[in-house]
Amino acid sequence: MTDDTDGDSEEHSDEAARPTPALTASDASATATPRIGVCYFPEHWPRERWETDVEQMAEAGIEVVRMAEFSWGRLEPERGAFDFEWLDTAVSLLGDAGIDVVLCTPTATPPKWLIDEYPEILQEEPDGTTREFGSRRHYCFNSPVYREESKRVARRMAEHYADVDAVVGWQTDNEYGCHHTVRCYCDDCAAAFREWCRDRYESVDDLNETWGTTFWSQQYGSFAALQPPRHTAAEHHPSRLLDYARFANASVVDYNEMQADVLREANDEWFVTHNFMGHFDTLDAFSVSESLDFATWDSYPTGFAQDRNTESVTEDRLRAGDPDQVSLNHDLYRGPAGFWVMEQQPGDVNWPPRCPQPGEGAMRLWAHQAVAHGANVVSYFRWRRCRQGQEQYHAGLRKHDGSPDRGYEDATRAATEFESLGDLDGVDAPVALTFSYDDLWALAEQPHAPDFDYWGLVGAFYRALRARGVQVDVVEAATDLDGYEAVVAPTLHLADESLAARLESYVDDGGHLLLGPRSGYKLPGNRLQSDLAPGPLASLVGGHVDQHESLPESVDTTLTYRGDAYDYRTWAEWLRPETADAVGEYTSGTAGGRPAVLDHVVGDGSVTYCGVWPESDLADALVTDLLDRGGVAYSDRLPETVRAAERDGHTWVLNFGGDPIEVDAPDDAEWQVGDASIPGYGVGVVGAAVTELSVQ
Ligand SMILES: [Zn+2]
């Protein structure tokens, strides 16, 4: 089993660098003209329609088509009786039209005959309930028989298409973990978890020590005694939960690598990718991407604004989504070879609580935003609204009668505009923001406040950077940070000496670090450090955390930072400066008068430690001070519905609001798309890198 997490205890810290994964920092060498694509299901429509579909795709400027991710039942109606003829025909029609085809392994939907033959493939929930056949993603990543079956079908497809020029690459499976399916609790998973722990720990005593199982008599006498954290009375042990999260993730990493190897064996010129999801909690995209050439993800802005956001949903967000929520995922999934949006929302969708029509032009706006953040392909999901099954209420670029829908017009316009922009290099970001799935998992188990959500805390800092038009790489803290003028670490909750040493070296050499709350509290095994927080980061921060508290919205939460008054929320730490200067002080509650923010000069650089979850004005003040110290240029603070992004000497101004805006750009700015008057849900592109932007 793959164990790629970074250090599990004091004894197990692992400083070894990763191989070059698909999600390291951006690299300006990835040059491409952005293209428009679409996801197509020829199997849902009469064959006599396919030629017309392909003609209409070509007319729209669509250059990439993804197919077959749920087609196992159609490709192999019964064991061994493969029928490729229909897919061959569709691939050939697309190839003849000059359209690149991306095929998918169809493993997200094991067919009925396979489940009947091997019911043990099915997943189990923590209470032992089986996830039955009838939807999708109903398989266990650790089922030995399903691994063999997956390999068999992937190999058969790969060998069949190995010499077909139109097929340029593959997507493995579809949306690993969707519908809470990363973590399964079946007997196969129990056995695999024991093996994973045997590989990770020197002995069961080592596991007991790392977890801290003296608490509540939770000691294990052998690895064989370990079970998945199934349904129990109170909450489970946090260290066991964190390791189960890591184990379940490693199971997906391993499964994906198996598929990628099979595909590359058949044709090593193909790219291999996977379509991740937005603000997704249970899968470490960094580790899965190590066996991919680049990442892709599925972007549904009006749905995410409702079901993955703790903030109030304004009409603008219902119509166009939250720009920072979407672009945080763009920046997370962007790697040296860029990224793709494999599924772009095409119009109204079927799964959020409410399903509004997007704003006029929003489907074009989203494509431009993705490209501005480094996307090389934006592929809409789906070609045509489907007349059967679970997604009948999900729009396509065409309506279910075949006529063009609103997304078709937007996609066509975007395709023409991307063609006019020509080749673009990747995004060159001066600032890194750290992201850790281990921290996400550990904090999700012990949030200590109902509204303490890792994505929300990361978003508070990210939003402040994006409101100033600053390009951001979202990276693991273990990444080489040397090339960045400034680094924001919203929290480094689990920390060890090796992480501290890497950060000290970055700052000592002139780097500037802004570090958020709850940092250095715990060891990688998810138990408290022996020292007070921030534990191994204390010499970097220049002080310690004396107390912490979480507070509800109804309580006054204010402080001063460099003499100005600000609000914070949710979390507060009473800080004790030692070699650092206190530059923030609480002005409300029991915390009143105590230090809240510390500044520390370290070598040629600096560290600011912020002991609270900052509201937006404080986040802006902290971030602009950091940018000043790092010498990073930034714009006036943009309204929350307007964002600017720069890629390869082009600046996109994106209006996520329904009202028109006037952009004040330098007089010699040449508008390549639109002009300084940008309509609601519209976009303009200036042919220069522009930092001094303001908006009326
Ligand atoms: Zn399982």
XYZ file of C-alpha atoms and ligand atoms in Angstrom:
697
model
C 0.000 0.000 0.000
C 1.134 3.508 -0.639
C 1.916 5.585 2.421
C 2.746 9.062 1.269
C 1.699 11.219 4.184
C 4.371 13.316 5.724
C 5.560 11.917 9.022
C 3.416 10.100 11.523
C 5.194 10.760 14.810
C 8.344 12.336 16.158
C 10.215 9.167 15.248
C 8.749 8.816 11.772
C 9.306 12.252 10.279
C 10.104 11.870 6.647
C 11.982 14.646 4.943
C 12.346 12.852 1.626
C 11.169 15.006 -1.254
C 8.281 13.759 -3.373
C 8.827 12.765 -6.968
C 7.624 15.489 -9.319
C 3.864 15.292 -8.902
C 1.249 16.803 -11.176
C 0.339 19.440 -8.581
C 3.625 21.110 -7.708
C 3.986 24.850 -8.153
C 2.961 26.352 -11.460
C 5.490 26.475 -14.210
C 5.331 29.024 -16.978
C 6.596 26.462 -19.496
C 3.165 24.866 -20.090
C 2.177 26.678 -23.287
C -1.127 26.039 -25.029
C -4.017 27.760 -26.776
C -6.994 27.224 -24.467
C -9.661 24.964 -25.961
C -13.320 24.237 -25.366
C -14.554 20.698 -24.867
C -17.707 18.805 -23.965
C -18.740 15.549 -22.298
C -20.746 13.379 -24.661
C -22.865 10.250 -24.189
C -23.599 8.872 -27.657
C -25.085 5.759 -25.997
C -28.032 7.859 -24.803
C -29.103 8.888 -28.325
C -30.079 7.236 -31.610
C -27.121 6.535 -33.821
C -28.593 8.544 -36.692
C -28.239 11.662 -34.556
C -24.496 11.328 -33.856
C -23.289 12.900 -37.109
C -25.436 15.976 -36.477
C -24.126 16.202 -32.916
C -20.531 16.142 -34.111
C -21.240 18.776 -36.798
C -22.791 21.057 -34.180
C -19.828 20.526 -31.848
C -17.421 21.493 -34.615
C -19.530 24.575 -35.453
C -19.274 25.684 -31.824
C -15.477 25.395 -31.880
C -15.402 22.346 -29.605
C -12.042 20.609 -29.951
C -12.115 18.005 -27.170
C -14.788 15.413 -26.292
C -14.836 13.160 -23.224
C -16.778 9.879 -23.379
C -17.511 6.508 -21.790
C -17.068 7.146 -18.044
C -20.269 5.247 -17.152
C -20.384 2.877 -20.123
C -19.339 -0.486 -18.684
C -22.824 -1.983 -18.989
C -22.945 -0.960 -22.664
C -19.355 -1.991 -23.469
C -19.587 -5.387 -21.763
C -23.272 -6.360 -21.504
C -22.234 -9.755 -20.132
C -18.925 -11.122 -18.927
C -16.367 -11.217 -21.709
C -18.831 -10.178 -24.461
C -17.344 -6.809 -25.320
C -19.141 -4.520 -27.783
C -16.876 -1.673 -28.887
C -18.592 -1.064 -32.217
C -20.790 1.807 -31.018
C -17.910 3.603 -29.301
C -15.621 2.980 -32.276
C -18.195 4.696 -34.489
C -18.481 7.709 -32.196
C -14.684 8.020 -31.817
C -14.300 7.800 -35.571
C -16.936 10.487 -36.276
C -15.210 12.827 -33.812
C -11.744 12.019 -35.152
C -12.889 12.739 -38.705
C -14.070 16.162 -37.524
C -10.632 16.878 -36.041
C -11.880 16.609 -32.465
C -9.633 15.047 -29.799
C -11.221 12.254 -27.777
C -10.598 11.623 -24.088
C -11.856 8.214 -23.002
C -12.568 7.112 -19.452
C -12.217 3.834 -17.666
C -15.842 2.979 -16.829
C -15.166 1.766 -13.307
C -17.383 4.272 -11.454
C -20.368 2.103 -12.435
C -19.782 -1.642 -12.119
C -22.680 -3.300 -13.998
C -25.418 -5.418 -12.425
C -24.098 -8.748 -13.679
C -20.754 -8.077 -11.996
C -22.356 -7.131 -8.668
C -24.545 -10.259 -8.828
C -21.449 -12.350 -9.429
C -19.399 -10.673 -6.659
C -21.627 -8.840 -4.163
C -18.569 -8.281 -1.939
C -17.564 -5.495 -4.335
C -20.162 -3.245 -2.701
C -19.172 -0.611 -0.131
C -20.262 -0.693 3.506
C -21.149 2.249 5.706
C -19.862 2.582 9.315
C -23.059 0.942 10.613
C -22.656 -2.048 8.300
C -25.290 -0.950 5.768
C -24.393 -2.105 2.271
C -24.428 0.489 -0.490
C -26.507 -1.403 -3.005
C -26.503 -1.366 -6.805
C -28.717 1.298 -8.378
C -26.725 4.503 -8.577
C -22.962 4.835 -8.993
C -19.671 4.636 -7.079
C -20.977 1.558 -5.223
C -17.644 -0.269 -5.165
C -14.927 -0.702 -2.533
C -11.396 0.445 -3.460
C -9.959 -2.431 -1.425
C -12.041 -5.237 -2.890
C -9.415 -7.608 -4.388
C -11.923 -8.880 -6.940
C -12.909 -5.347 -7.962
C -9.273 -4.375 -8.443
C -8.851 -7.331 -10.793
C -12.095 -6.538 -12.627
C -11.082 -2.873 -12.949
C -7.725 -3.852 -14.352
C -9.379 -6.261 -16.768
C -11.839 -3.737 -18.212
C -9.278 -0.900 -18.299
C -6.751 -3.107 -20.084
C -9.299 -4.339 -22.608
C -10.355 -0.780 -23.466
C -6.783 0.543 -23.527
C -5.601 -2.223 -25.843
C -8.594 -1.705 -28.131
C -7.843 2.022 -28.571
C -4.027 1.903 -28.314
C -3.527 2.725 -32.003
C -6.474 5.072 -32.545
C -5.080 8.545 -33.262
C -8.213 10.415 -32.215
C -7.863 9.129 -28.645
C -5.360 11.489 -27.022
C -5.636 10.548 -23.360
C -7.650 9.041 -20.543
C -9.565 9.948 -17.458
C -9.375 7.298 -14.748
C -12.791 6.398 -13.335
C -14.994 9.403 -12.471
C -14.996 11.706 -9.432
C -13.319 9.422 -6.900
C -15.140 9.756 -3.605
C -18.305 11.488 -4.816
C -21.306 10.670 -2.572
C -18.980 10.095 0.437
C -17.398 6.990 -1.063
C -13.688 7.391 -0.265
C -14.162 5.715 3.109
C -15.627 2.223 3.217
C -15.924 0.053 6.329
C -16.219 -3.482 4.921
C -14.175 -6.543 5.832
C -11.842 -6.071 2.852
C -11.132 -2.573 4.145
C -10.566 -3.911 7.655
C -7.920 -6.303 6.318
C -6.307 -3.603 4.186
C -6.291 -1.148 7.110
C -4.383 -3.651 9.238
C -1.808 -4.044 6.453
C -1.524 -0.287 6.064
C -0.855 0.105 9.805
C 1.706 -2.717 9.728
C 3.566 -0.838 6.974
C 3.327 2.479 8.760
C 4.308 1.478 12.290
C 7.301 -0.461 13.530
C 5.167 -2.388 15.992
C 1.746 -2.270 17.552
C 3.390 -0.592 20.550
C 4.601 2.130 18.203
C 1.011 2.575 16.998
C -0.293 2.674 20.587
C 2.280 5.327 21.483
C 1.733 7.445 18.366
C -2.043 7.447 18.764
C -2.057 7.642 22.562
C -4.321 4.662 23.259
C -3.993 4.752 27.042
C -6.983 7.082 26.889
C -10.288 5.237 27.509
C -8.492 1.840 27.489
C -8.032 1.781 23.740
C -4.737 -0.167 23.613
C -4.308 -2.761 20.850
C -2.487 -6.020 21.520
C -1.793 -6.760 17.848
C -2.358 -5.307 14.391
C -4.897 -8.098 13.867
C -7.082 -6.496 16.546
C -7.549 -3.301 14.512
C -10.954 -2.535 12.977
C -12.272 0.288 10.836
C -13.901 2.999 12.996
C -17.395 1.565 12.627
C -20.479 2.821 14.429
C -19.842 3.308 18.167
C -21.300 5.078 21.211
C -19.308 8.320 21.527
C -16.820 9.849 19.115
C -13.912 7.712 17.916
C -10.288 8.272 18.907
C -9.024 11.180 16.748
C -5.708 9.520 15.888
C -7.484 6.381 14.710
C -9.862 8.502 12.637
C -7.013 10.468 11.071
C -5.137 7.293 10.187
C -8.320 5.811 8.753
C -8.722 8.924 6.602
C -5.101 8.563 5.454
C -5.562 4.852 4.819
C -8.759 5.368 2.799
C -6.999 8.041 0.748
C -4.011 5.759 0.197
C -6.428 3.089 -1.071
C -7.616 5.480 -3.791
C -4.045 6.508 -4.598
C -3.140 2.862 -5.055
C -6.242 2.071 -7.102
C -5.658 5.060 -9.365
C -2.020 4.151 -9.891
C -3.077 0.659 -10.923
C -5.384 2.121 -13.593
C -2.789 4.656 -14.781
C -0.186 1.885 -15.173
C -2.545 -0.238 -17.270
C -3.325 2.702 -19.574
C 0.340 3.671 -20.028
C 1.305 0.061 -20.738
C -0.988 0.146 -23.763
C 0.235 3.521 -25.079
C 2.795 5.591 -23.214
C 2.060 8.693 -25.276
C -1.402 9.079 -23.795
C -1.890 11.503 -20.947
C -3.666 10.155 -17.876
C -5.798 12.419 -15.731
C -8.666 12.254 -13.251
C -11.595 14.602 -12.642
C -11.502 15.805 -9.026
C -14.294 17.801 -7.379
C -14.603 21.241 -5.798
C -13.945 21.903 -2.077
C -13.686 18.150 -1.691
C -12.868 16.879 1.783
C -11.837 13.250 1.809
C -9.342 12.864 -1.037
C -5.796 14.265 -1.037
C -5.503 15.538 -4.599
C -1.741 16.030 -4.202
C -1.156 12.345 -3.547
C -3.601 11.006 -6.170
C -2.026 13.313 -8.760
C 1.382 11.749 -8.360
C 0.356 9.120 -10.907
C -1.351 11.616 -13.254
C 0.095 13.852 -15.969
C -2.113 16.722 -14.846
C -5.276 17.161 -12.814
C -8.738 18.100 -13.992
C -11.749 19.035 -11.888
C -15.491 19.482 -12.182
C -16.720 23.035 -11.606
C -20.337 23.813 -10.715
C -20.281 27.375 -9.316
C -23.984 27.905 -8.563
C -24.211 24.581 -6.736
C -21.014 25.061 -4.703
C -22.179 28.540 -3.622
C -25.092 26.829 -1.901
C -23.882 23.506 -0.561
C -20.152 24.115 0.065
C -20.305 27.567 1.588
C -21.089 28.715 5.096
C -21.721 32.307 3.963
C -25.073 33.729 2.941
C -26.029 33.141 -0.661
C -26.699 36.377 -2.507
C -28.514 36.462 -5.825
C -25.216 37.127 -7.610
C -23.769 33.951 -6.110
C -26.855 31.977 -7.088
C -26.452 33.277 -10.650
C -22.671 33.119 -11.072
C -21.183 31.460 -8.010
C -18.517 32.704 -5.621
C -15.443 33.622 -7.696
C -12.949 32.850 -4.922
C -14.547 29.539 -4.033
C -14.190 28.467 -7.672
C -10.698 29.849 -8.276
C -9.322 28.355 -5.050
C -9.985 24.993 -6.702
C -8.430 26.160 -9.991
C -5.288 27.146 -8.077
C -5.282 23.932 -6.043
C -5.504 21.663 -9.102
C -3.114 23.701 -11.277
C 0.299 22.066 -11.723
C 3.309 22.378 -14.014
C 1.229 21.239 -17.001
C -1.700 23.482 -16.079
C -5.070 21.808 -15.461
C -8.403 21.257 -17.183
C -11.928 21.850 -16.111
C -13.258 18.463 -17.202
C -16.868 19.293 -16.327
C -17.964 22.921 -16.547
C -21.495 23.786 -15.472
C -23.424 24.344 -18.731
C -26.578 25.993 -17.330
C -29.000 24.963 -14.578
C -28.080 21.745 -12.746
C -29.995 19.090 -10.805
C -28.258 18.506 -7.467
C -28.049 21.705 -5.339
C -30.888 22.703 -3.008
C -32.060 25.323 -5.536
C -31.349 25.283 -9.238
C -31.473 28.832 -10.603
C -30.743 29.752 -14.203
C -27.182 31.142 -14.281
C -26.757 34.827 -15.103
C -26.682 35.864 -18.756
C -23.208 34.987 -20.013
C -22.107 33.181 -16.827
C -21.120 30.019 -18.710
C -18.652 32.129 -20.761
C -17.460 33.968 -17.628
C -16.590 30.656 -15.922
C -14.607 29.467 -18.947
C -12.599 32.707 -18.978
C -11.965 32.536 -15.243
C -10.646 28.979 -15.575
C -8.318 29.954 -18.427
C -7.100 33.024 -16.519
C -6.119 30.675 -13.682
C -4.225 28.318 -15.987
C -6.780 25.955 -17.558
C -5.848 24.620 -20.984
C -9.232 23.003 -21.685
C -12.680 23.915 -20.393
C -15.031 21.031 -21.106
C -18.736 21.510 -20.480
C -20.871 18.802 -18.903
C -22.871 17.735 -20.890
C -23.584 17.970 -24.610
C -27.327 17.508 -24.356
C -29.863 17.330 -21.522
C -30.549 13.608 -20.986
C -34.073 12.158 -21.300
C -33.472 9.267 -18.910
C -32.052 8.463 -15.508
C -30.946 10.502 -12.519
C -29.797 13.656 -14.336
C -32.851 14.619 -16.391
C -32.955 17.986 -14.620
C -29.311 18.755 -15.529
C -28.857 21.097 -18.502
C -26.543 20.469 -21.442
C -25.181 22.757 -24.125
C -28.190 21.554 -26.152
C -31.718 21.103 -24.885
C -33.213 17.615 -24.819
C -34.978 18.290 -28.144
C -31.550 18.971 -29.667
C -31.900 22.748 -30.004
C -29.168 25.045 -28.637
C -29.399 25.972 -24.952
C -27.924 29.091 -23.337
C -24.618 27.382 -22.596
C -24.098 26.569 -26.272
C -24.012 30.262 -27.188
C -21.620 31.029 -24.316
C -19.326 28.112 -25.145
C -19.222 29.103 -28.829
C -18.274 32.662 -27.956
C -15.583 31.548 -25.497
C -14.080 29.194 -28.108
C -13.710 32.072 -30.588
C -12.198 34.350 -27.946
C -9.673 31.744 -26.798
C -8.616 31.184 -30.401
C -7.941 34.931 -30.707
C -5.767 34.936 -27.559
C -3.498 32.237 -29.047
C -0.842 30.352 -27.104
C -0.611 31.125 -23.409
C 2.072 30.176 -20.903
C 1.140 29.049 -17.423
C 0.414 31.261 -14.424
C 3.387 32.772 -12.619
C 2.340 33.292 -8.990
C 4.492 35.313 -6.562
C 2.636 34.035 -3.494
C 2.073 30.510 -2.187
C -0.784 29.496 0.085
C -0.322 26.210 1.913
C -2.961 23.494 1.952
C -2.894 20.241 3.951
C -5.427 17.445 3.746
C -4.034 16.003 6.996
C -4.884 19.296 8.701
C -8.304 19.330 7.037
C -9.031 15.816 8.319
C -7.672 16.440 11.838
C -9.629 19.689 12.224
C -12.803 18.155 10.804
C -12.639 15.528 13.570
C -12.158 18.104 16.340
C -13.404 21.446 14.971
C -14.013 22.766 18.485
C -16.688 25.104 17.061
C -19.598 24.310 14.728
C -18.347 26.844 12.181
C -14.650 25.889 12.259
C -14.220 24.600 8.750
C -10.803 24.215 7.116
C -11.969 25.376 3.685
C -13.507 28.454 5.311
C -10.316 29.383 7.166
C -8.184 28.858 4.059
C -10.760 30.846 2.105
C -10.519 33.832 4.483
C -6.847 34.341 3.596
C -7.197 33.317 -0.055
C -10.085 35.730 -0.594
C -7.980 38.617 0.756
C -5.200 37.854 -1.737
C -7.595 37.513 -4.664
C -9.392 40.755 -3.757
C -6.025 42.438 -4.413
C -5.589 40.706 -7.777
C -2.624 38.622 -6.555
C -1.916 35.279 -8.259
C -1.609 32.414 -5.774
C -0.210 28.897 -6.007
C -1.961 26.543 -3.597
C 0.752 24.146 -2.427
C 1.630 21.633 0.249
C 3.700 23.141 3.057
C 6.362 20.530 2.304
C 6.865 22.010 -1.181
C 10.008 23.978 -1.953
C 8.924 27.557 -1.188
C 12.122 29.284 -2.317
C 10.676 30.869 -5.447
C 7.882 32.705 -3.605
C 8.098 36.303 -2.411
C 5.591 35.561 0.332
C 3.799 32.554 1.816
C 0.448 32.397 3.584
C -0.165 29.361 5.788
C -3.780 29.670 6.994
C -2.944 27.015 9.595
C -0.245 24.372 10.061
C -2.142 22.359 12.627
C -0.049 19.167 12.550
C 3.614 20.081 12.629
C 6.940 18.431 13.241
C 10.560 19.531 13.407
C 11.168 18.915 9.718
C 8.329 21.247 8.714
C 9.628 23.864 11.151
C 13.144 23.549 9.720
C 11.906 24.005 6.131
C 9.954 27.126 7.059
C 12.824 28.542 9.107
C 15.137 28.097 6.159
C 12.635 29.859 3.839
C 12.250 32.839 6.190
C 15.922 32.990 7.136
C 16.770 33.411 3.445
C 14.476 36.430 3.131
C 11.025 34.859 2.788
C 7.955 36.395 4.396
C 5.405 34.169 6.117
C 1.917 34.884 7.419
C 0.836 32.056 9.709
C -2.732 31.531 10.909
C -4.264 30.129 14.098
C -4.212 26.572 15.505
C -0.712 26.087 14.069
C 1.718 23.660 15.623
C -0.855 22.353 18.100
C -0.427 18.697 17.287
C 2.020 16.034 16.224
C 1.399 14.331 12.870
C -0.126 11.431 14.850
C -2.916 13.824 15.951
C -2.014 14.195 19.622
C -0.947 17.416 21.314
C 2.708 18.428 21.198
C 4.567 18.166 24.490
C 5.277 21.927 24.270
C 2.637 24.621 24.159
C 1.501 25.685 20.692
C 2.880 26.421 18.230
C 5.179 23.598 19.328
C 8.083 23.204 16.916
C 7.120 26.496 15.226
C 7.650 28.541 18.425
C 11.124 29.817 17.566
C 9.829 30.870 14.142
C 6.828 32.658 15.653
C 8.804 34.118 18.569
C 6.271 33.229 21.221
C 3.677 30.779 22.492
C -0.074 30.353 22.769
C -1.227 30.686 26.392
C -4.939 29.944 25.895
C -7.420 29.395 23.110
C -11.174 29.738 22.882
C -13.922 29.363 20.305
C -16.764 31.871 20.280
C -20.192 32.164 18.645
C -21.295 34.997 16.385
C -23.406 36.515 19.206
C -20.272 37.490 21.187
C -18.301 40.671 20.473
C -14.980 39.678 18.860
C -12.748 42.691 18.247
C -9.081 43.555 18.314
C -6.659 46.243 17.223
C -3.951 45.525 14.686
C -1.234 48.175 14.260
C -3.552 50.685 15.907
C -6.684 50.067 13.808
C -9.831 48.285 15.007
C -10.971 45.025 13.363
C -13.367 42.121 13.831
C -12.470 38.479 13.998
C -14.628 35.365 14.339
C -14.845 31.796 15.667
C -11.367 31.323 17.164
C -9.016 33.319 19.427
C -5.626 32.577 20.971
C -4.099 34.571 23.816
C -0.497 34.926 22.718
C 2.666 35.321 24.773
C 5.400 37.079 22.777
C 8.967 36.161 23.646
C 11.302 37.346 20.907
C 8.400 38.642 18.746
C 6.566 42.001 18.957
C 2.861 42.100 19.733
C 1.231 44.100 16.923
C -2.371 43.124 17.668
C -4.348 43.176 20.908
C -7.837 41.992 21.896
C -10.321 44.728 22.749
C -13.306 42.585 23.738
C -14.250 39.874 26.197
C -12.037 38.064 28.680
C -9.216 38.229 26.116
C -9.212 42.071 26.305
C -5.726 43.571 26.538
C -3.934 40.357 25.582
C -1.739 39.957 22.458
C -3.541 38.573 19.373
C -1.003 39.058 16.559
C 2.793 38.732 16.669
C 5.476 40.028 14.317
C 8.884 38.404 14.269
C 11.989 39.228 12.277
C 13.881 36.037 11.469
C 17.173 36.244 9.538
C 16.505 38.181 6.327
C 12.753 37.553 6.449
C 9.734 37.885 8.706
C 6.892 35.946 10.283
C 3.496 37.265 11.318
C 1.446 34.953 13.528
C -2.261 35.703 13.618
C -4.020 34.017 16.541
C -7.549 34.500 15.196
C -9.752 33.637 12.236
C -9.757 37.095 10.640
C -12.835 38.780 9.194
C -12.251 40.247 5.730
C -10.893 43.700 6.728
C -8.329 42.186 9.086
C -7.377 39.561 6.509
C -6.846 42.383 4.000
C -4.641 44.339 6.432
C -2.553 41.256 7.270
C -2.178 40.236 3.642
C -1.296 43.690 2.286
C 1.344 44.112 5.022
C 2.785 40.756 3.966
C 2.737 41.742 0.275
C 4.474 45.042 1.109
C 7.212 43.203 2.967
C 7.597 40.734 0.100
C 7.617 43.481 -2.549
C 4.568 42.023 -4.327
C 2.469 44.530 -6.332
C -1.310 44.514 -5.806
C -4.409 46.340 -6.988
C -6.934 48.478 -5.163
C -9.227 46.262 -3.113
C -11.752 44.932 -5.613
C -15.488 44.566 -4.883
C -16.312 40.989 -3.862
C -18.032 40.286 -7.180
C -15.090 41.517 -9.276
C -11.823 39.690 -9.696
C -8.695 40.218 -11.795
C -6.321 37.462 -12.816
C -3.126 37.509 -14.844
C -1.685 34.855 -17.116
C 1.191 35.286 -19.546
C 0.921 39.050 -19.928
C -2.895 39.113 -20.191
C -5.164 40.433 -17.458
C -8.729 39.182 -17.127
C -11.289 41.348 -15.349
C -14.181 39.102 -14.331
C -17.532 40.465 -13.212
C -19.432 37.988 -11.024
C -22.081 40.601 -10.287
C -25.256 41.367 -12.235
C -24.504 45.110 -12.486
C -22.146 46.502 -15.118
C -18.745 47.843 -14.041
C -16.321 50.421 -15.417
C -12.671 49.437 -15.187
C -10.043 52.097 -14.670
C -7.015 50.591 -16.411
C -3.923 52.398 -17.762
C -4.667 54.493 -20.898
C -2.477 52.378 -23.162
C -4.200 49.135 -22.113
C -5.331 47.250 -25.220
C -8.581 45.330 -24.693
C -8.423 41.991 -26.531
C -11.809 40.811 -25.308
C -14.517 43.360 -24.485
C -13.567 46.795 -23.181
C -13.474 48.885 -20.005
C -17.285 48.744 -19.721
C -17.991 45.190 -18.571
C -21.632 44.080 -18.403
C -23.080 42.022 -15.568
C -21.619 38.471 -15.545
C -19.236 39.651 -18.287
C -15.483 39.623 -18.811
C -12.794 41.785 -20.363
C -9.225 40.832 -21.226
C -6.400 43.368 -21.431
C -3.299 42.454 -23.414
C -0.902 43.454 -20.655
C -0.081 42.583 -17.065
C -1.985 45.248 -15.177
C -1.740 45.603 -11.419
C -3.086 49.141 -11.021
C -6.745 48.387 -11.588
C -9.707 49.976 -9.979
C -13.386 49.442 -10.599
C -16.456 51.686 -10.376
Zn -14.410 -1.656 1.677
